[in-house]
Short mmCIF file of C-alpha atoms in Angstrom, two decimals:
data_model
loop_
_atom_site.label_atom_id
_atom_site.label_comp_id
_atom_site.label_asym_id
_atom_site.label_seq_id
_atom_site.Cartn_x
_atom_site.Cartn_y
_atom_site.Cartn_z
CA MET A 1 8.73 -3.65 5.86
CA SER A 2 8.77 -5.07 9.39
CA ASP A 3 5.78 -5.13 11.70
CA SER A 4 7.38 -2.41 13.81
CA SER A 5 7.83 -0.09 10.82
CA SER A 6 6.28 3.35 11.13
CA LEU A 7 4.52 4.23 7.89
CA PRO A 8 4.01 7.76 6.54
CA PRO A 9 0.91 9.52 7.92
CA VAL A 10 -2.26 9.29 5.92
CA ARG A 11 -4.93 11.91 5.48
CA LEU A 12 -8.38 10.33 5.67
CA HIS A 13 -11.85 11.54 4.84
CA SER A 14 -14.23 11.95 7.76
CA GLU A 15 -15.82 8.75 9.10
CA ALA A 16 -19.21 10.06 8.00
CA GLN A 17 -18.01 10.45 4.40
CA LEU A 18 -16.26 7.07 4.47
CA ALA A 19 -19.45 5.43 5.74
CA ARG A 20 -21.40 6.99 2.86
CA ASP A 21 -18.77 5.64 0.45
CA ALA A 22 -19.07 2.18 2.03
CA LEU A 23 -22.85 2.14 1.65
CA ALA A 24 -22.48 3.22 -1.98
CA ALA A 25 -19.99 0.44 -2.79
CA PRO A 26 -21.77 -1.88 -5.28
CA LEU A 27 -20.93 -5.11 -3.44
CA LEU A 28 -22.09 -4.02 0.02
CA SER A 29 -25.17 -2.41 -1.51
CA ARG A 30 -26.06 -5.71 -3.23
CA ALA A 31 -25.42 -7.67 -0.05
CA ALA A 32 -27.78 -5.38 1.88
CA ARG A 33 -30.49 -5.72 -0.77
CA LEU A 34 -30.26 -9.50 -0.68
CA ALA A 35 -30.42 -9.44 3.13
CA ARG A 36 -33.66 -7.42 2.97
CA TRP A 37 -35.04 -9.83 0.34
CA ALA A 38 -34.22 -12.96 2.35
CA GLY A 39 -37.21 -14.48 4.11
CA PRO A 40 -38.83 -17.69 5.34
CA GLY A 41 -38.76 -19.17 1.84
CA THR A 42 -35.05 -18.54 1.24
CA ARG A 43 -32.91 -21.67 1.29
CA VAL A 44 -29.16 -22.23 1.46
CA ASP A 45 -26.98 -25.30 1.07
CA ALA A 46 -24.63 -26.79 3.67
CA GLY A 47 -22.01 -24.12 2.95
CA GLY A 48 -24.45 -21.23 3.42
CA GLU A 49 -24.68 -20.51 -0.33
CA LEU A 50 -28.02 -19.81 -1.97
CA VAL A 51 -29.46 -22.95 -3.53
CA GLU A 52 -29.14 -22.93 -7.30
CA GLU A 53 -32.88 -22.67 -8.02
CA GLN A 54 -33.10 -19.38 -6.08
CA LEU A 55 -30.20 -17.66 -7.81
CA PRO A 56 -32.31 -16.33 -10.74
CA GLU A 57 -34.81 -14.67 -8.37
CA ALA A 58 -31.98 -13.19 -6.27
CA ALA A 59 -30.24 -11.92 -9.39
CA GLY A 60 -33.50 -10.28 -10.46
CA VAL A 61 -33.71 -8.50 -7.10
CA LEU A 62 -30.29 -7.05 -7.85
CA GLY A 63 -31.18 -6.21 -11.43
CA LEU A 64 -28.46 -8.49 -12.75
CA SER A 65 -28.58 -10.51 -15.95
CA GLY A 66 -26.20 -12.16 -18.34
CA ASP A 67 -23.37 -14.62 -17.90
CA ASP A 68 -21.98 -13.01 -14.72
CA ALA A 69 -25.31 -12.64 -12.91
CA ALA A 70 -25.07 -15.88 -10.92
CA ALA A 71 -21.46 -15.28 -9.87
CA LEU A 72 -22.12 -11.68 -8.81
CA THR A 73 -25.23 -12.70 -6.91
CA GLY A 74 -23.36 -15.51 -5.17
CA GLU A 75 -20.59 -13.15 -4.13
CA ALA A 76 -23.07 -10.61 -2.71
CA TRP A 77 -24.83 -13.39 -0.79
CA ARG A 78 -21.53 -14.62 0.71
CA VAL A 79 -20.79 -11.09 1.89
CA ALA A 80 -24.28 -10.81 3.40
CA VAL A 81 -23.80 -14.04 5.36
CA ASP A 82 -20.19 -13.48 6.41
CA THR A 83 -20.81 -9.91 7.62
CA GLY A 84 -23.89 -10.80 9.68
CA LEU A 85 -26.45 -9.14 7.43
CA VAL A 86 -28.00 -12.61 7.02
CA GLU A 87 -27.96 -15.38 9.62
CA VAL A 88 -28.41 -19.08 8.96
CA VAL A 89 -31.15 -20.29 11.33
CA ASP A 90 -31.08 -24.04 10.69
CA GLU A 91 -28.20 -25.56 8.76
CA GLU A 92 -30.05 -28.83 8.15
CA GLU A 93 -33.18 -27.13 6.87
CA GLY A 94 -31.18 -24.41 5.13
CA THR A 95 -33.32 -21.60 6.52
CA VAL A 96 -32.14 -18.04 7.07
CA THR A 97 -33.26 -14.78 8.62
CA GLN A 98 -32.13 -11.18 8.52
CA GLY A 99 -29.12 -10.61 10.75
CA GLU A 100 -29.01 -8.10 13.58
CA ASP A 101 -26.26 -6.16 11.81
CA LEU A 102 -28.53 -5.31 8.88
CA ALA A 103 -30.24 -2.58 10.90
CA LEU A 104 -26.86 -0.99 11.61
CA LEU A 105 -26.55 0.01 7.96
CA THR A 106 -29.46 2.43 8.41
CA SER A 107 -29.61 3.16 12.13
CA GLY A 108 -25.99 2.65 13.23
CA GLY A 109 -23.22 5.21 13.32
CA PRO A 110 -20.37 5.58 10.80
CA GLN A 111 -18.14 3.20 12.78
CA ASP A 112 -20.85 0.51 12.66
CA VAL A 113 -21.12 0.84 8.90
CA LEU A 114 -17.36 0.84 8.42
CA GLY A 115 -17.04 -2.25 10.63
CA ILE A 116 -19.44 -4.14 8.35
CA TRP A 117 -17.60 -2.88 5.27
CA LEU A 118 -14.28 -4.11 6.67
CA GLY A 119 -15.89 -7.53 7.05
CA ALA A 120 -16.96 -7.40 3.41
CA LEU A 121 -13.42 -6.44 2.44
CA ASP A 122 -12.07 -9.51 4.24
CA VAL A 123 -14.45 -11.72 2.26
CA VAL A 124 -13.40 -10.27 -1.07
CA LEU A 125 -9.69 -10.39 -0.29
CA ALA A 126 -10.05 -14.07 0.57
CA ASP A 127 -11.94 -14.68 -2.70
CA ALA A 128 -9.29 -12.79 -4.68
CA THR A 129 -6.58 -15.28 -3.74
CA VAL A 130 -8.57 -18.35 -4.84
CA PRO A 131 -8.01 -19.82 -8.35
CA ASP A 132 -10.77 -19.15 -10.86
CA LEU A 133 -13.63 -21.61 -11.25
CA GLY A 134 -12.25 -23.16 -14.46
CA ASP A 135 -8.98 -24.08 -12.76
CA LEU A 136 -10.85 -25.53 -9.78
CA VAL A 137 -13.01 -27.72 -12.03
CA ASP A 138 -9.93 -28.97 -13.85
CA ALA A 139 -8.37 -29.84 -10.48
CA LEU A 140 -11.23 -32.10 -9.36
CA GLY A 141 -10.00 -35.65 -8.89
CA ASP A 142 -11.88 -38.94 -9.35
CA GLU A 143 -13.35 -38.61 -5.86
CA GLU A 144 -14.40 -35.01 -6.60
CA GLU A 145 -11.81 -33.59 -4.22
CA ILE A 146 -9.65 -30.68 -5.33
CA ASP A 147 -6.05 -31.63 -6.00
CA LEU A 148 -4.20 -28.46 -4.89
CA SER A 149 -0.87 -29.77 -6.13
CA SER A 150 -2.14 -29.73 -9.71
CA LEU A 151 -3.05 -26.04 -9.41
CA ASP A 152 0.44 -24.85 -8.48
CA TRP A 153 -1.43 -22.80 -5.84
CA ASP A 154 -0.12 -21.97 -2.39
CA PRO A 155 -2.91 -20.20 -0.45
CA GLU A 156 -0.51 -18.60 2.04
CA ALA A 157 1.87 -17.40 -0.70
CA GLU A 158 -1.04 -15.99 -2.72
CA SER A 159 -2.33 -14.10 0.31
CA GLU A 160 1.14 -12.73 1.10
CA PHE A 161 1.59 -11.65 -2.53
CA LEU A 162 -1.70 -9.72 -2.58
CA ASP A 163 -0.98 -8.20 0.83
CA GLY A 164 2.42 -7.08 -0.46
CA VAL A 165 0.91 -5.51 -3.57
CA LEU A 166 -1.71 -3.64 -1.54
CA GLY A 167 0.98 -2.57 0.92
CA ASN A 168 3.02 -1.09 -1.93
CA LEU A 169 -0.08 0.65 -3.29
CA TYR A 170 -0.73 2.11 0.17
CA LEU A 171 2.86 3.36 0.44
CA LEU A 172 2.73 4.92 -3.02
CA THR A 173 -0.50 6.70 -2.09
CA VAL A 174 0.52 8.04 1.32
CA GLY A 175 4.03 8.78 0.06
CA GLU A 176 2.54 11.23 -2.40
CA ASP A 177 0.34 12.63 0.38
CA ALA A 178 -2.58 12.26 -2.03
CA LEU A 179 -6.05 12.24 -0.47
CA GLY A 180 -7.63 11.42 -3.82
CA GLY A 181 -5.30 8.53 -4.59
CA VAL A 182 -2.44 8.02 -6.98
CA ALA A 183 -2.92 6.32 -10.35
CA VAL A 184 -0.40 3.47 -10.54
CA PRO A 185 0.23 1.57 -13.80
CA LEU A 186 -0.25 -2.16 -13.30
CA PRO A 187 3.16 -3.01 -14.84
CA ALA A 188 4.90 -0.79 -12.26
CA LEU A 189 2.96 -2.35 -9.39
CA ALA A 190 3.71 -5.89 -10.59
CA ALA A 191 7.38 -5.02 -11.10
CA SER A 192 7.58 -3.67 -7.52
CA MET A 193 6.91 -7.21 -6.30
CA ILE A 194 9.20 -9.03 -8.73
CA LEU A 195 12.23 -6.88 -9.58
CA PRO A 196 15.04 -6.75 -7.01
CA ASP A 197 16.00 -3.21 -5.97
CA ASP A 198 19.53 -3.59 -7.34
CA MET A 199 18.58 -5.11 -10.70
CA GLY A 200 19.67 -3.27 -13.81
CA GLU A 201 18.22 -4.46 -17.12
CA PRO A 202 15.60 -7.15 -16.35
CA THR A 203 16.12 -10.55 -17.93
CA ASP A 204 13.53 -12.27 -20.14
CA ASP A 205 12.70 -14.59 -17.24
CA VAL A 206 12.04 -11.67 -14.92
CA LEU A 207 9.90 -9.91 -17.54
CA GLU A 208 7.84 -13.08 -17.91
CA GLN A 209 7.32 -13.17 -14.12
CA VAL A 210 6.18 -9.54 -14.20
CA SER A 211 3.78 -10.34 -17.04
CA ASP A 212 2.33 -13.29 -15.11
CA ALA A 213 1.96 -11.11 -12.01
CA MET A 214 0.13 -8.49 -14.07
CA MET A 215 -2.40 -11.02 -15.24
CA ARG A 216 -2.99 -12.25 -11.68
CA LEU A 217 -3.42 -8.69 -10.45
CA ASP A 218 -5.76 -7.83 -13.30
CA GLY A 219 -8.17 -10.52 -12.14
CA GLN A 220 -7.76 -9.60 -8.48
CA PHE A 221 -8.37 -5.88 -8.96
CA ARG A 222 -11.48 -6.64 -11.01
CA LEU A 223 -12.78 -8.44 -7.91
CA LEU A 224 -11.68 -5.72 -5.50
CA GLU A 225 -13.21 -2.76 -7.34
CA PRO A 226 -16.90 -3.51 -6.49
CA VAL A 227 -16.18 -3.46 -2.73
CA GLY A 228 -14.88 0.09 -3.12
CA LEU A 229 -11.22 -0.60 -2.35
CA VAL A 230 -9.86 0.64 -5.68
CA ASP A 231 -10.77 2.35 -8.91
CA TYR A 232 -9.44 0.11 -11.64
CA GLN A 233 -9.01 0.37 -15.38
CA PRO A 234 -8.47 -3.23 -16.50
CA VAL A 235 -5.91 -4.52 -18.96
CA ASP A 236 -7.14 -4.00 -22.53
CA GLU A 237 -8.78 -7.26 -23.63
CA ALA A 238 -7.29 -6.78 -27.09
CA LEU A 239 -3.79 -7.00 -25.65
CA MET A 240 -4.52 -10.36 -24.05
CA ALA A 241 -6.19 -11.56 -27.21
CA ASP A 242 -3.11 -10.61 -29.21
CA GLY A 243 -0.94 -12.62 -26.86
CA VAL A 244 1.04 -9.65 -25.55
CA GLU A 245 3.30 -11.01 -22.83
CA GLU A 246 5.66 -8.20 -21.88
CA PRO A 247 4.57 -5.25 -19.76
CA ALA A 248 4.60 -1.83 -21.31
CA PRO A 249 7.62 0.39 -20.73
CA VAL A 250 6.93 3.04 -18.09
CA ASP A 251 7.20 5.84 -20.64
CA ASP A 252 4.70 4.27 -23.04
CA MET A 253 2.14 6.93 -23.95
CA ASP A 254 -0.62 4.29 -23.90
CA VAL A 255 0.44 2.63 -20.66
CA SER A 256 -3.15 2.76 -19.42
CA ARG A 257 -3.98 -0.10 -21.80
CA TYR A 258 -1.95 -2.33 -19.48
CA GLY A 259 -4.12 -1.49 -16.49
CA VAL A 260 -4.16 1.40 -14.01
CA VAL A 261 -5.20 1.15 -10.36
CA ARG A 262 -5.99 3.88 -7.84
CA LEU A 263 -6.63 3.37 -4.13
CA THR A 264 -9.89 5.08 -3.15
CA PRO A 265 -10.25 7.14 0.06
CA LEU A 266 -12.32 4.24 1.42
CA GLY A 267 -9.60 1.82 0.32
CA LEU A 268 -6.99 3.92 2.06
CA TYR A 269 -9.04 3.65 5.26
CA GLY A 270 -9.46 -0.10 4.83
CA LEU A 271 -5.81 -0.89 4.17
CA ARG A 272 -4.72 1.27 7.10
CA ALA A 273 -7.08 -0.67 9.37
CA ARG A 274 -5.60 -3.96 8.15
CA LEU A 275 -2.04 -2.70 8.59
CA ILE A 276 -2.76 -1.65 12.17
CA GLU A 277 -4.33 -5.05 12.84
CA ALA A 278 -1.14 -6.64 11.49
CA GLY A 279 0.97 -4.68 13.97
CA PHE A 280 2.18 -1.77 11.86
CA ALA A 281 2.34 1.81 13.08
CA ALA A 282 0.14 3.59 10.53
CA PRO A 283 -0.49 7.14 11.76
CA ALA A 284 -3.31 9.29 10.45
CA VAL A 285 -3.44 13.06 10.33
CA GLY A 286 -5.68 14.32 13.15
CA GLU A 287 -4.69 11.73 15.74
CA LEU A 288 -2.61 14.26 17.68
CA THR A 289 -5.26 16.96 18.07
CA ASP A 290 -6.08 15.96 21.65
CA LYS A 291 -2.44 15.43 22.66
CA GLY A 292 -0.05 17.89 24.27
CA ALA A 293 2.30 20.13 22.31
CA ASP A 294 5.27 17.91 23.19
CA THR A 295 3.58 14.95 21.52
CA LEU A 296 2.60 17.11 18.54
CA LEU A 297 6.15 18.37 17.93
CA ASP A 298 7.72 14.94 18.34
CA GLY A 299 4.96 13.17 16.43
CA THR A 300 5.16 15.39 13.33
CA ALA A 301 8.96 15.17 13.17
CA GLY A 302 8.79 12.45 10.50
CA PHE A 303 5.74 13.80 8.65
CA PRO A 304 5.96 15.14 5.07
CA PRO A 305 5.48 18.94 5.01
CA THR A 306 1.85 18.89 3.84
CA ALA A 307 0.79 16.29 6.39
CA ALA A 308 2.68 18.08 9.18
CA GLN A 309 0.94 21.36 8.40
CA ALA A 310 -2.47 19.67 8.26
CA GLU A 311 -1.86 18.02 11.64
CA ILE A 312 -0.70 21.30 13.21
CA GLU A 313 -3.64 23.23 11.76
CA GLN A 314 -6.10 20.75 13.29
CA TRP A 315 -4.26 20.92 16.63
CA LEU A 316 -4.36 24.74 16.64
CA ALA A 317 -8.04 24.82 15.67
CA ARG A 318 -8.94 23.30 19.04
CA ARG A 319 -7.04 25.88 21.12
CA GLU A 320 -6.94 29.59 21.80
CA PRO A 321 -3.95 31.19 19.99
CA LEU A 322 -2.22 32.55 23.12
CA ALA A 323 -2.55 29.31 25.10
CA ALA A 324 -1.42 27.29 22.08
CA ALA A 325 1.68 29.44 21.60
CA GLN A 326 2.60 29.17 25.28
CA GLU A 327 2.25 25.38 25.20
CA LEU A 328 4.28 25.08 21.99
CA LEU A 329 7.12 27.23 23.33
CA PHE A 330 7.28 25.29 26.57
CA ALA A 331 7.45 22.00 24.66
CA ALA A 332 10.20 23.33 22.36
CA ARG A 333 12.71 23.68 25.17
CA GLY A 334 15.41 21.10 25.74
CA ALA A 335 19.01 20.09 25.15
CA ASP A 336 18.31 16.54 23.93
CA ALA A 337 19.10 15.37 20.39
CA GLY A 338 15.52 15.91 19.21
CA ALA A 339 15.20 19.45 20.59
CA PRO A 340 16.40 21.38 17.49
CA LEU A 341 13.82 19.65 15.31
CA ARG A 342 11.12 20.30 17.91
CA ARG A 343 12.01 23.99 17.82
CA LEU A 344 11.88 24.00 14.02
CA HIS A 345 8.40 22.46 14.12
CA CYS A 346 7.43 24.91 16.87
CA GLN A 347 8.50 27.78 14.62
CA GLN A 348 6.45 26.33 11.75
CA ALA A 349 3.43 25.94 14.02
CA LEU A 350 3.74 29.47 15.37
CA ALA A 351 3.77 30.76 11.78
CA LEU A 352 0.12 29.67 11.63
CA VAL A 353 -0.86 31.57 14.80
CA GLY A 354 -2.18 35.13 14.68
CA THR A 355 -1.00 38.23 16.51
CA GLU A 356 -3.07 37.23 19.56
CA ALA A 357 -0.08 35.05 20.48
CA GLU A 358 2.34 38.01 20.72
CA PRO A 359 2.45 38.09 24.56
CA ALA A 360 3.67 34.47 24.61
CA LEU A 361 6.57 35.31 22.28
CA ARG A 362 7.55 38.40 24.27
CA GLU A 363 7.68 36.28 27.43
CA VAL A 364 10.61 34.25 26.00
CA LEU A 365 12.69 37.05 24.46
CA ASP A 366 15.38 36.56 27.11
CA ASP A 367 15.30 32.76 26.88
CA ALA A 368 18.58 31.37 25.49
CA GLU A 369 16.82 28.63 23.52
CA LEU A 370 13.69 30.46 22.38
CA GLY A 371 14.67 34.12 22.24
CA GLY A 372 15.96 33.88 18.68
CA LEU A 373 12.86 32.32 17.16
CA ALA A 374 10.69 34.73 19.19
CA ARG A 375 12.49 37.70 17.60
CA VAL A 376 12.02 36.20 14.13
CA TRP A 377 8.29 35.74 14.73
CA LEU A 378 7.78 39.25 16.09
CA SER A 379 9.85 40.89 13.35
CA GLU A 380 7.96 39.07 10.59
CA ARG A 381 4.74 40.54 11.97
CA GLY A 382 6.10 44.07 12.21
CA ALA A 383 5.92 44.18 15.99
CA ALA A 384 7.38 47.25 17.70
CA ASP A 385 10.17 47.36 20.28
CA VAL A 386 11.79 44.05 19.35
CA PRO A 387 15.28 44.08 20.93
CA PRO A 388 18.12 43.10 18.59
CA PRO A 389 19.67 39.72 19.33
CA SER A 390 23.14 39.41 20.80
CA GLU A 391 25.90 37.81 18.72
CA ALA A 392 25.78 34.78 21.00
CA MET A 393 22.06 34.37 20.37
CA VAL A 394 22.51 34.70 16.59
CA PHE A 395 25.17 31.99 16.53
CA TRP A 396 23.18 29.74 18.88
CA LEU A 397 20.10 30.05 16.64
CA THR A 398 22.23 29.33 13.57
CA ILE A 399 23.65 26.14 15.07
CA ASP A 400 20.16 25.11 16.22
CA THR A 401 18.69 25.70 12.75
CA VAL A 402 21.36 23.67 10.97
CA ALA A 403 21.01 20.89 13.53
CA ALA A 404 17.26 20.78 12.89
CA GLN A 405 17.79 20.68 9.11
CA LEU A 406 20.28 17.84 9.52
CA ALA A 407 17.74 15.88 11.56
CA ALA A 408 14.92 16.58 9.13
CA GLU A 409 16.63 16.17 5.75
CA GLY A 410 20.16 14.84 6.23
CA ASN A 411 22.76 16.03 3.74
CA SER A 412 20.33 17.68 1.34
CA ASP A 413 21.10 20.18 -1.43
CA GLU A 414 19.18 22.83 0.53
CA LEU A 415 21.35 22.27 3.59
CA GLN A 416 24.53 22.46 1.51
CA ALA A 417 23.37 25.82 0.12
CA LEU A 418 22.68 27.03 3.68
CA VAL A 419 26.14 25.93 4.79
CA GLU A 420 27.84 27.70 1.88
CA GLY A 421 25.85 30.85 2.57
CA LEU A 422 26.78 30.91 6.26
CA ALA A 423 30.48 30.51 5.57
CA ARG A 424 30.39 33.19 2.87
CA GLN A 425 28.37 35.80 4.77
CA HIS A 426 30.14 35.56 8.13
CA SER A 427 33.90 36.05 8.04
CA GLY A 428 35.45 34.25 10.94
CA PHE A 429 32.29 32.18 11.40
CA PHE A 430 34.13 29.07 12.56
CA ASP A 431 36.29 30.99 15.04
CA THR A 432 33.12 31.92 16.91
CA ALA A 433 30.92 28.90 16.17
CA TRP A 434 33.03 26.37 18.07
CA ARG A 435 32.54 28.36 21.28
CA VAL A 436 28.72 28.28 21.04
CA GLU A 437 27.19 26.55 24.06
CA HIS A 438 24.93 24.31 22.04
CA PRO A 439 25.13 20.50 22.44
CA ALA A 440 24.86 20.01 18.68
CA ALA A 441 27.69 22.41 17.79
CA PRO A 442 30.36 19.70 17.20
CA ASP A 443 28.05 17.65 14.94
CA VAL A 444 26.89 20.74 13.03
CA LEU A 445 30.46 21.93 12.39
CA GLU A 446 31.48 18.43 11.35
CA ALA A 447 28.58 18.32 8.89
CA MET A 448 29.56 21.73 7.51
CA GLY A 449 33.05 20.37 6.87
CA ARG A 450 31.54 17.41 5.07
CA LEU A 451 29.12 19.46 2.97
CA HIS A 452 31.15 22.50 1.95
CA PRO A 453 32.72 22.07 -1.52
CA ASP A 454 35.67 24.40 -0.82
CA LYS A 455 38.48 22.28 0.67
CA LYS A 456 39.94 25.17 2.65
CA VAL A 457 36.60 26.11 4.22
CA ALA A 458 35.81 22.44 4.86
CA LYS A 459 39.11 22.06 6.71
CA GLU A 460 38.33 25.11 8.86
CA ALA A 461 34.95 23.58 9.74
CA ARG A 462 36.50 20.27 10.74
CA LYS A 463 39.08 22.04 12.93
CA ALA A 464 36.27 24.02 14.55
CA ALA A 465 34.35 20.78 15.17
CA PHE A 466 37.40 19.30 16.93
CA LYS A 467 37.71 22.42 19.11
CA ALA A 468 33.99 22.32 19.92
CA ARG A 469 34.24 18.70 21.09
CA SER A 470 37.26 19.50 23.23
CA HIS A 471 35.55 22.62 24.61
CA GLN A 472 32.35 20.74 25.56
CA GLY A 473 34.31 17.78 26.88
CA ALA A 474 36.26 20.08 29.15
#
């Protein structure tokens, strides 16, 4: 996936709802509570961490106890400092004060809250790529400096690996057009980073790499869940205790024991923000509502059906039906390569407009490019006095429709069925089709020759395509 890649559109919750989710995330909530607790008597060390003797009191403020209390408290404090909820006043004295950004959590707008949450996410993602404390202690040398070479740890590679995993999780979520997230088994996510696309049966070495990746991801997702990025069901501790090394097969009924992760709506927002910052085109449904109809029709050309309809519905909601229909029809005109698909999306958009738009459709009944779709729209709504189309208009609309389907889906099964139906229902179809004054006629006829299973019909289509090219060239 290159930086210039355009990702599938994502449907996001409202900023207000996302801000509420951010405030409810356990880690940010703890960081805010510690920031409010911090006062003149609070002390930090040279690195900005709470001094050890104050950790028990801070943990008590958070209601934490047990073996993990100090670690969880320390993490919340780091987030508070790194996001500006707490500011270090004097590094030598180790004094702190509440940061200016703390007030934004209660008096700021949704974007203010989300900005602070994104900062917290950065902190946790950085922590997730660091070896665990036990490994770091083991790596301390005689001079109490960490020997990175003994850890087999490459910070840049670890960061790239986690970014790649989260990128795949994002793609799986938006690819399914799922606002509530998609549950992804941890073995499948780990395999997506290890297995080559063209690999058949994985070797033992590859399976061991997948198993190692699963264990890394298990620890990382445990860290990422409290910030609200994911919902995570960890790997069953019993499996690790039993020394299970191979990931479960994808059809295992109890695959959830090997870990299942789901990107939350807040996580979807956060990863999209990071992807945009990294230079990716990551569209979101609703971004085109204030744009013109030409931008809408071109912009939704690559959207999945559900996302395209959601975008169009939001665009229409901000306009009067008649004015919207007029703008859509004007934008649908054209003889360029993208025009057939624009007209297809125009037709889909007009299907969502009520009868108030009828005057706009009647205005284009005599238009060579729009008259056909106007008649379809009016007839579907039982409008009176709809003139029948001429044969030339019928054939032009047919070529335009197939051209749009080719652009949208390529050589799909649905398009093949359409091609077979056209050739079967219209005797002498190809004798007329090559004369149609449509710029896509040669390509459409060539595609029909490629798609039709009957060799005789396919040959007729190819001959018609040759005639169409000669006709348009002349």
